[in-house]
Short mmCIF file of C-alpha atoms and ligand atoms in Angstrom, two decimals:
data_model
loop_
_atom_site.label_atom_id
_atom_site.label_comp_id
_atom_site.label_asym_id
_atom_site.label_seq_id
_atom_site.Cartn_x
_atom_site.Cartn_y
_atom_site.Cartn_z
CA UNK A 1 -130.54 137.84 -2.93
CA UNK A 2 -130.05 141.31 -3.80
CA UNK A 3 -128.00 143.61 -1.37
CA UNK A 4 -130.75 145.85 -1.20
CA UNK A 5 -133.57 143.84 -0.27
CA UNK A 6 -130.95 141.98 2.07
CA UNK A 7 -132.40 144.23 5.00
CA UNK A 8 -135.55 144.83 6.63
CA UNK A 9 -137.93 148.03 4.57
CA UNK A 10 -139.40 150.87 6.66
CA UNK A 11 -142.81 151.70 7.68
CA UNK A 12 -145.71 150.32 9.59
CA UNK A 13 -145.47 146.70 10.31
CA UNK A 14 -148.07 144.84 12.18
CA UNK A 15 -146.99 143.14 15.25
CA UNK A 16 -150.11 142.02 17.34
CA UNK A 17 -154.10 142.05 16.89
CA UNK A 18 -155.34 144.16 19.61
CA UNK A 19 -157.08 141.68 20.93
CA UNK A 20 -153.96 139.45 21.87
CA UNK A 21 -153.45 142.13 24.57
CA UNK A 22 -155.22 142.37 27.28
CA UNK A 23 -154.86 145.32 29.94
CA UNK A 24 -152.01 144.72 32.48
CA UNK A 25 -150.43 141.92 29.65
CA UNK A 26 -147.65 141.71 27.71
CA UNK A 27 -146.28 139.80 24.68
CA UNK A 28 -142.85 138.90 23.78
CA UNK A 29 -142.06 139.60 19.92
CA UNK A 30 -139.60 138.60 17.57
CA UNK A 31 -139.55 141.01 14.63
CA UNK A 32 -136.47 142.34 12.47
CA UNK A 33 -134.42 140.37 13.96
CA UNK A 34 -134.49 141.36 17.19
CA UNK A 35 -136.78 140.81 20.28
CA UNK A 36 -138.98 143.24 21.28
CA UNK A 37 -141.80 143.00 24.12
CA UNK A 38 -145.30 144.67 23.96
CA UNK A 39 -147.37 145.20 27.06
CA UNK A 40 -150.49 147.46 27.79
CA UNK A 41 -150.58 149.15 30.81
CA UNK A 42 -153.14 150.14 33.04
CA UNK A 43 -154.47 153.08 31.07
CA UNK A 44 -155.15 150.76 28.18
CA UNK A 45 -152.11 151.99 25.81
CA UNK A 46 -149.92 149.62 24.13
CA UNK A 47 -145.87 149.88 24.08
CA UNK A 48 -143.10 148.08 22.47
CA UNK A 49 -139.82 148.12 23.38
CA UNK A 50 -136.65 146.44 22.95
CA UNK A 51 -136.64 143.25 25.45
CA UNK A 52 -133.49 143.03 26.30
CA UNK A 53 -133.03 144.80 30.02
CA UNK A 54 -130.75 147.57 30.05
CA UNK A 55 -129.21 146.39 33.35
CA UNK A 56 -127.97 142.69 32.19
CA UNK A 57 -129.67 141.88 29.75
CA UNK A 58 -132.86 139.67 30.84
CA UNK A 59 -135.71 139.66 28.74
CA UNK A 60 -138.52 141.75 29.81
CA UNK A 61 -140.92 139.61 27.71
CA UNK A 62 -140.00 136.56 29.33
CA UNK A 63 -141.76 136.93 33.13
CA UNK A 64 -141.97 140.68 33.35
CA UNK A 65 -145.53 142.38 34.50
CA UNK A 66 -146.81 145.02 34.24
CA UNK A 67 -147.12 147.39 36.85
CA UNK A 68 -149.35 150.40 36.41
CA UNK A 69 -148.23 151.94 32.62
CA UNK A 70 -144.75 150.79 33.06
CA UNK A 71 -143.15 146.73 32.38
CA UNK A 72 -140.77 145.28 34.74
CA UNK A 73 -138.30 143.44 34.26
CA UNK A 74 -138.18 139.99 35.81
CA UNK A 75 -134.30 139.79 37.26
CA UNK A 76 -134.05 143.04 39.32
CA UNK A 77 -136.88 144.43 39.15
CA UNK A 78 -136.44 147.74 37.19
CA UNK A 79 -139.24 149.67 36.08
CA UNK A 80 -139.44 151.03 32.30
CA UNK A 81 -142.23 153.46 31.35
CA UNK A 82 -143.55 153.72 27.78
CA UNK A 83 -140.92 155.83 26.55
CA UNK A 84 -138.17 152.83 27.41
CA UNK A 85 -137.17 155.59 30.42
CA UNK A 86 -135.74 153.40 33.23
CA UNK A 87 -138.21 155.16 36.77
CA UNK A 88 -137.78 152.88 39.89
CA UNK A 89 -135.15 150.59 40.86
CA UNK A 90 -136.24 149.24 44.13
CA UNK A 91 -132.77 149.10 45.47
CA UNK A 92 -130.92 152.19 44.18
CA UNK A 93 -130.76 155.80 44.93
CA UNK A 94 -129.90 157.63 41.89
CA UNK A 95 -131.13 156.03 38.24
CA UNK A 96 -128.31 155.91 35.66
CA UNK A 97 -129.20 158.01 32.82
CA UNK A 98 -128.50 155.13 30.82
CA UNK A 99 -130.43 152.65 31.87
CA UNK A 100 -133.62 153.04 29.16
CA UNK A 101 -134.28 150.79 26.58
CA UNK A 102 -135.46 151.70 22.89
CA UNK A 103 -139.24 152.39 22.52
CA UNK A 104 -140.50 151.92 18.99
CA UNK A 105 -143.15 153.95 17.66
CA UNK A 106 -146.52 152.43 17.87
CA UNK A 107 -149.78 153.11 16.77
CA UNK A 108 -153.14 150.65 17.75
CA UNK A 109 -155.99 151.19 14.67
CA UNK A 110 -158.52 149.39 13.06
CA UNK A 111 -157.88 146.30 16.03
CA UNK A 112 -154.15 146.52 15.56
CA UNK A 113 -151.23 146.99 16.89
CA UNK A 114 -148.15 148.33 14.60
CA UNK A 115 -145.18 149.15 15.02
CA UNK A 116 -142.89 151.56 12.56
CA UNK A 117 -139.63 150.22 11.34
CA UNK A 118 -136.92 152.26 10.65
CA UNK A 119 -133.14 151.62 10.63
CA UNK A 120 -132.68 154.94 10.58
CA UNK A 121 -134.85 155.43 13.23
CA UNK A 122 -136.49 158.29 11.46
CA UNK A 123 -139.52 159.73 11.57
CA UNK A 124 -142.58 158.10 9.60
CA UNK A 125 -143.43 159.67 6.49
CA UNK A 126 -146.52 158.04 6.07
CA UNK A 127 -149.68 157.02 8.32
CA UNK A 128 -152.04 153.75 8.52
CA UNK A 129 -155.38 155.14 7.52
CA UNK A 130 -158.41 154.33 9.72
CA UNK A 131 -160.87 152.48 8.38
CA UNK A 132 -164.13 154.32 9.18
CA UNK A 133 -166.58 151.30 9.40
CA UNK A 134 -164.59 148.67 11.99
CA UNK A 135 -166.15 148.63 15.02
CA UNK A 136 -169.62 150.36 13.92
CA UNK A 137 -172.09 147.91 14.83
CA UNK A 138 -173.17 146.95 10.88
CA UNK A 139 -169.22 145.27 10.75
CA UNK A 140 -168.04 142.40 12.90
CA UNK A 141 -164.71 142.66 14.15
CA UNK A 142 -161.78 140.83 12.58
CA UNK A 143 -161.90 137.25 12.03
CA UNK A 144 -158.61 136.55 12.61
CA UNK A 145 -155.56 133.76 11.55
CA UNK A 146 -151.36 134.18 11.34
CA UNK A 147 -149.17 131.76 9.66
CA UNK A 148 -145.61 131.34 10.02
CA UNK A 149 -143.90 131.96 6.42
CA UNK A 150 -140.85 130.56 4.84
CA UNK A 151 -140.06 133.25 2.72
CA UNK A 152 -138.55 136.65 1.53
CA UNK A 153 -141.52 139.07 1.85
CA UNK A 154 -141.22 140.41 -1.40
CA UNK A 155 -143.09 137.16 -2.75
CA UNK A 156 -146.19 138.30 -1.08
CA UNK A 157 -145.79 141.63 -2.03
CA UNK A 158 -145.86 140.51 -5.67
CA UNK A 159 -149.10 138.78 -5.53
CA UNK A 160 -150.49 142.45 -6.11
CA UNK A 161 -149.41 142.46 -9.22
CA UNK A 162 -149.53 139.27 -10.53
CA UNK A 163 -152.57 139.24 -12.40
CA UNK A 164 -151.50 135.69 -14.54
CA UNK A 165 -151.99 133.66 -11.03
CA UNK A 166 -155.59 133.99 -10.56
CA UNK A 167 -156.53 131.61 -12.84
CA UNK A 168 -154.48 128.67 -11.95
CA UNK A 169 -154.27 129.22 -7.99
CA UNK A 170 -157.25 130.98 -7.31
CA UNK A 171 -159.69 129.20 -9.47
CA UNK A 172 -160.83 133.30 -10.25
CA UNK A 173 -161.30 134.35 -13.61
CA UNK A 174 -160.41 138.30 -14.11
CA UNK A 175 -162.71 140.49 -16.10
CA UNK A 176 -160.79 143.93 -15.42
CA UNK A 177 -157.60 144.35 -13.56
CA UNK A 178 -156.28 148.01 -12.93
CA UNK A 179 -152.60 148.83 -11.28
CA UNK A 180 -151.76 151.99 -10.04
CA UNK A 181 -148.64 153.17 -7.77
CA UNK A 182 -149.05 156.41 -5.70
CA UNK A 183 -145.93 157.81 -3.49
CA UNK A 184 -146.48 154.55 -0.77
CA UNK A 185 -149.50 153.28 -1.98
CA UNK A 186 -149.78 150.44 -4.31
CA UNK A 187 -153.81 149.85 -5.27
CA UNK A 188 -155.10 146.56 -7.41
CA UNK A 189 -158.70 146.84 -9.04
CA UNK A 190 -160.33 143.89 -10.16
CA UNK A 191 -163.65 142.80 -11.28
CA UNK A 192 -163.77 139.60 -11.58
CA UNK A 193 -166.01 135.76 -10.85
CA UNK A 194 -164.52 133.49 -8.41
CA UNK A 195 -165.67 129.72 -8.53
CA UNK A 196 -166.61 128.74 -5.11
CA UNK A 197 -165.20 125.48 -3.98
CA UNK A 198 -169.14 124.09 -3.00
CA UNK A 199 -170.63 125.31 -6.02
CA UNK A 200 -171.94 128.53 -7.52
CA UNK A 201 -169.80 131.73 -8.70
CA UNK A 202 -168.91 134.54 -6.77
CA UNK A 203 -169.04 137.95 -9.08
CA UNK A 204 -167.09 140.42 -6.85
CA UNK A 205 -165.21 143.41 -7.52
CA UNK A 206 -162.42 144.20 -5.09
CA UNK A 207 -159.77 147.06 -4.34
CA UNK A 208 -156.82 146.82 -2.80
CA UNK A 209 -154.04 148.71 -1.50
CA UNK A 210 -151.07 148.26 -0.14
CA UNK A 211 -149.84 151.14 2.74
CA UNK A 212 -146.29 151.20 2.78
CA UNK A 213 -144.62 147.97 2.33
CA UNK A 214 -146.47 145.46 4.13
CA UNK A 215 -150.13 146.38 5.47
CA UNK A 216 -152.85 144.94 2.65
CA UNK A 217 -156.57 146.19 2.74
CA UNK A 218 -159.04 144.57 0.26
CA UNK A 219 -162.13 146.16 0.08
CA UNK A 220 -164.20 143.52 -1.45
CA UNK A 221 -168.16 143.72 -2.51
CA UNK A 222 -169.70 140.49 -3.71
CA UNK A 223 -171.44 137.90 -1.83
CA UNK A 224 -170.15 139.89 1.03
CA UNK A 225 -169.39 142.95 1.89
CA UNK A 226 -165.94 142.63 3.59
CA UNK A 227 -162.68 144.09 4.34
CA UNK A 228 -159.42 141.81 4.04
CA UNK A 229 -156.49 142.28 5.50
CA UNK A 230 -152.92 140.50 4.60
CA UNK A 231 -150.05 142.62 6.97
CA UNK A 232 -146.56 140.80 7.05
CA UNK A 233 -143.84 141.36 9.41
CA UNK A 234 -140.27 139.66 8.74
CA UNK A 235 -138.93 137.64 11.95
CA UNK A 236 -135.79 137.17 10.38
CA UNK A 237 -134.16 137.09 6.70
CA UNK A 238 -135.77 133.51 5.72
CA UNK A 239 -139.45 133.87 7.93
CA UNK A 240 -142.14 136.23 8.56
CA UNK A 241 -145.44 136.22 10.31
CA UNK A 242 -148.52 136.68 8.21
CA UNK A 243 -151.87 137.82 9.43
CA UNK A 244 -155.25 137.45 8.41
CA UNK A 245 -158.19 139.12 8.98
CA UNK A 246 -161.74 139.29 7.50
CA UNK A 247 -164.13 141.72 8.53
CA UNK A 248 -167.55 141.19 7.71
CA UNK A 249 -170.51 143.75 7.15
CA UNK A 250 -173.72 142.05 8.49
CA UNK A 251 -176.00 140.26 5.87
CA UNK A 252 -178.86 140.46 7.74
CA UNK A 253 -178.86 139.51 11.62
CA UNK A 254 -175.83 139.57 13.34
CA UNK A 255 -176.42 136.15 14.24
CA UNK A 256 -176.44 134.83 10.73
CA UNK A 257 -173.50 136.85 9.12
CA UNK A 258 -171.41 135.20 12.25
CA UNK A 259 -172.46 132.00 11.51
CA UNK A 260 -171.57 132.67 7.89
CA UNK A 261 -168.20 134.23 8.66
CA UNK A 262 -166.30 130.99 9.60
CA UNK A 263 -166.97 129.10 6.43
CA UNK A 264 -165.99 132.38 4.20
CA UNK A 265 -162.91 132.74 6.33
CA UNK A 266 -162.44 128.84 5.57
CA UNK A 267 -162.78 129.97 1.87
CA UNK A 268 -160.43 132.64 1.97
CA UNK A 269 -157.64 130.67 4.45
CA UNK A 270 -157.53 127.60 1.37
CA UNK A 271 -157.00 130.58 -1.22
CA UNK A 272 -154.07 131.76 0.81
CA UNK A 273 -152.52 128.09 1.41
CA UNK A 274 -151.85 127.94 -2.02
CA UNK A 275 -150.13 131.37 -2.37
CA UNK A 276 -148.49 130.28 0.74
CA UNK A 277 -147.31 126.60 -0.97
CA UNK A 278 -145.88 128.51 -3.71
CA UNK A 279 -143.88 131.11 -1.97
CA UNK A 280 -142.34 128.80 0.33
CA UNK A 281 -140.76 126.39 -2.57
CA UNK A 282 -139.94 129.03 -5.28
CA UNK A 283 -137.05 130.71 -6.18
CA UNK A 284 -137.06 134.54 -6.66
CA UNK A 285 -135.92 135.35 -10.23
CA UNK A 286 -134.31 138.93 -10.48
CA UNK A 287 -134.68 138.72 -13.85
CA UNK A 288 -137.71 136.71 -14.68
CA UNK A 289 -138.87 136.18 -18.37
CA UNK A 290 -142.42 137.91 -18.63
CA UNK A 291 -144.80 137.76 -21.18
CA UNK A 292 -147.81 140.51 -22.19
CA UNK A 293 -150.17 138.78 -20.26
CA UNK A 294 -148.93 139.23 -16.88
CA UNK A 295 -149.56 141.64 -14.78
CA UNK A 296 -147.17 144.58 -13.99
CA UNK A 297 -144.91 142.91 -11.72
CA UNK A 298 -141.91 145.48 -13.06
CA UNK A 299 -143.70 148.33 -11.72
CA UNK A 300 -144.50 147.13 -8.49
CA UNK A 301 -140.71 145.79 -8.13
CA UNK A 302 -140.09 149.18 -8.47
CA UNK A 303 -142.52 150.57 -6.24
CA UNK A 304 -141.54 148.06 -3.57
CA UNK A 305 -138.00 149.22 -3.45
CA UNK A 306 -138.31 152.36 -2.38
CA UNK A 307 -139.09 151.26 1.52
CA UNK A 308 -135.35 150.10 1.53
CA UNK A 309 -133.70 153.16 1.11
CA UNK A 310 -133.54 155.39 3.82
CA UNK A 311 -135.19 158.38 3.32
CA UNK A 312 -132.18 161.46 3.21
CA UNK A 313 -130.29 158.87 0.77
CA UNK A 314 -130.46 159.77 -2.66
CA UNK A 315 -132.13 156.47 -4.53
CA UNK A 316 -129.39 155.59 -6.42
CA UNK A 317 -126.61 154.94 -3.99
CA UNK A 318 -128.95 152.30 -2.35
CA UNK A 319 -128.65 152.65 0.79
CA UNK A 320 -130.78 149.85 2.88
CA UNK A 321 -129.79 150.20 6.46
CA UNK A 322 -129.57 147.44 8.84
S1 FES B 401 -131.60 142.54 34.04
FE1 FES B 401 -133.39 143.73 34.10
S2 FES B 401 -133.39 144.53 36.06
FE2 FES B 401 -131.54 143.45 35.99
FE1 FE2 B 402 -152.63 135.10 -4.63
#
């Protein structure tokens, strides 16, 4: 593997559905290599921190609770607010100034929750834009699914480029196919007819973006109006979590596009198995022999690599961070 992509890329990274947290819950994560815990408190915000306690080491997300808008921990009790600021220790007068642990930035949109990466720690430079229509009443809310991934998560990335694929794994023939890279946007266009696997052909057009390294929004009209979203977040070097969701806009009754929804996510979950069966048992080529029919997967190497560098260093000395 390259040195460069030998590290984890910055930006938004999603880490839980919001619906996996209830108030007064939490969630133990294991993202970047590290464990972090989530929790919402009582006033319905979410928080992730680092899980290892400050004082000796226990893991918050392994039997802590939450208690009001802070988590605490489950050896000795101590208290951490949102910010990872230690504020009660039930047995101890004075609060060592460092007992806090790191809080990652979070944001909770569109049903999400995401977390920024950064080895830097820096600032984000860019934002998760809301999508206007989830959670109006004409939308149902994400249909959801997560796999477990053996792979690097530049595979996936590529599929966004890969026009050649469609075809043979997707059983979707591709009438137009438009690429475009924009500062940390990557967008697909396609028009295209998908043969559905009971029959019939599916004439969709579909756009697609990719916000920062590893949050995908399709924006599909055809049968359905739908959103689709792919957001991958690396566990460690050789695995990441991969989420799925399908939003819906109602065909009808509500009642009918629900009943509907299961067998199009079915649809859409046996497209992704066979993405998912190649990635895991091929190798990445640095240098792989392309021809003029594929799509630009050059470019979007290209595009990709700019979330591993931190952002002060200049490009070329290739700096990736942790
Ligand atoms: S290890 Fe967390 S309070 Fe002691
Ligand atoms: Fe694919």
């Amino acid at each position: 593997m390259s040195s460069l992509l030998n590290a984890y890329p910055r930006g938004w990274f999603v880490v839980a559905f919001s619906s996996d947290l209830a108030v007064g819950q939490t969630r133990s994560l294991q993202y970047f290599g590290e464990k972090l815990v989530a929790y919402r408190g009582e006033d319905g915000v979410v928080h992730v921190l680092d899980a290892y306690c400050a004082h000796m080491g226990a893991d918050l997300g392994s039997g802590g609770r939450v208690v009001g808008n802070t988590i605490e921990c489950p050896f000795h009790a101590w208290r951490y607010c949102g910010t990872g600021e230690c504020v009660a220790i039930p047995y101890a007068k004075k609060i060592p100034e460092k007992a806090r642990q790191r809080a990652w930035r979070t944001r909770e949109i569109n049903g999400l929750v995401l977390v920024h990466h950064d080895p830097a720690g820096s600032a984000p430079d860019f934002e998760i834009p809301v999508i206007a229509e989830y959670g109006s009443n004409e939308w149902l809310p994400w249909t959801t699914k997560m796999y477990r991934v053996k792979t690097h998560p530049r595979e996936i990335v590529e599929n966004l480029a890969d026009r050649a694929h469609f075809p043979r794994v997707h059983a979707t023939e591709i009438e137009d196919f438009a690429f475009e890279v924009q500062g940390h946007t990557a967008t697909q266009r396609v028009k295209g007819r998908a043969i559905l696997p009971g029959g019939g052909v599916d004439n969709f057009s579909s756009t697609t973006t990719y916000h920062g390294p590893a949050y995908l929004l399709m924006r599909m009209s055809g049968i359905f109006d739908n959103y689709m979203l792919v957001a991958h977040t690396p566990i460690n070097q050789g695995e990441l979590d991969l989420r799925l969701g399908v939003s819906l806009k109602l065909a009808g009754d509500r009642k009918k596009t629900e009943a509907l929804v299961e067998l199009y996510m079915n649809n859409l979950k046996a497209g992704f198995e066979d993405d998912l069966r190649i990635w895991e048992n091929k190798l990445y080529r640095e240098t792989p022999v392309l021809c003029d029919g594929d799509g630009p997967i050059t470019q979007l190497r290209r595009w990709y690599r700019q979330f591993y560098v931190a952002p002060e260093a200049p490009r070329a000395a290739g700096a990736g961070g942790s």
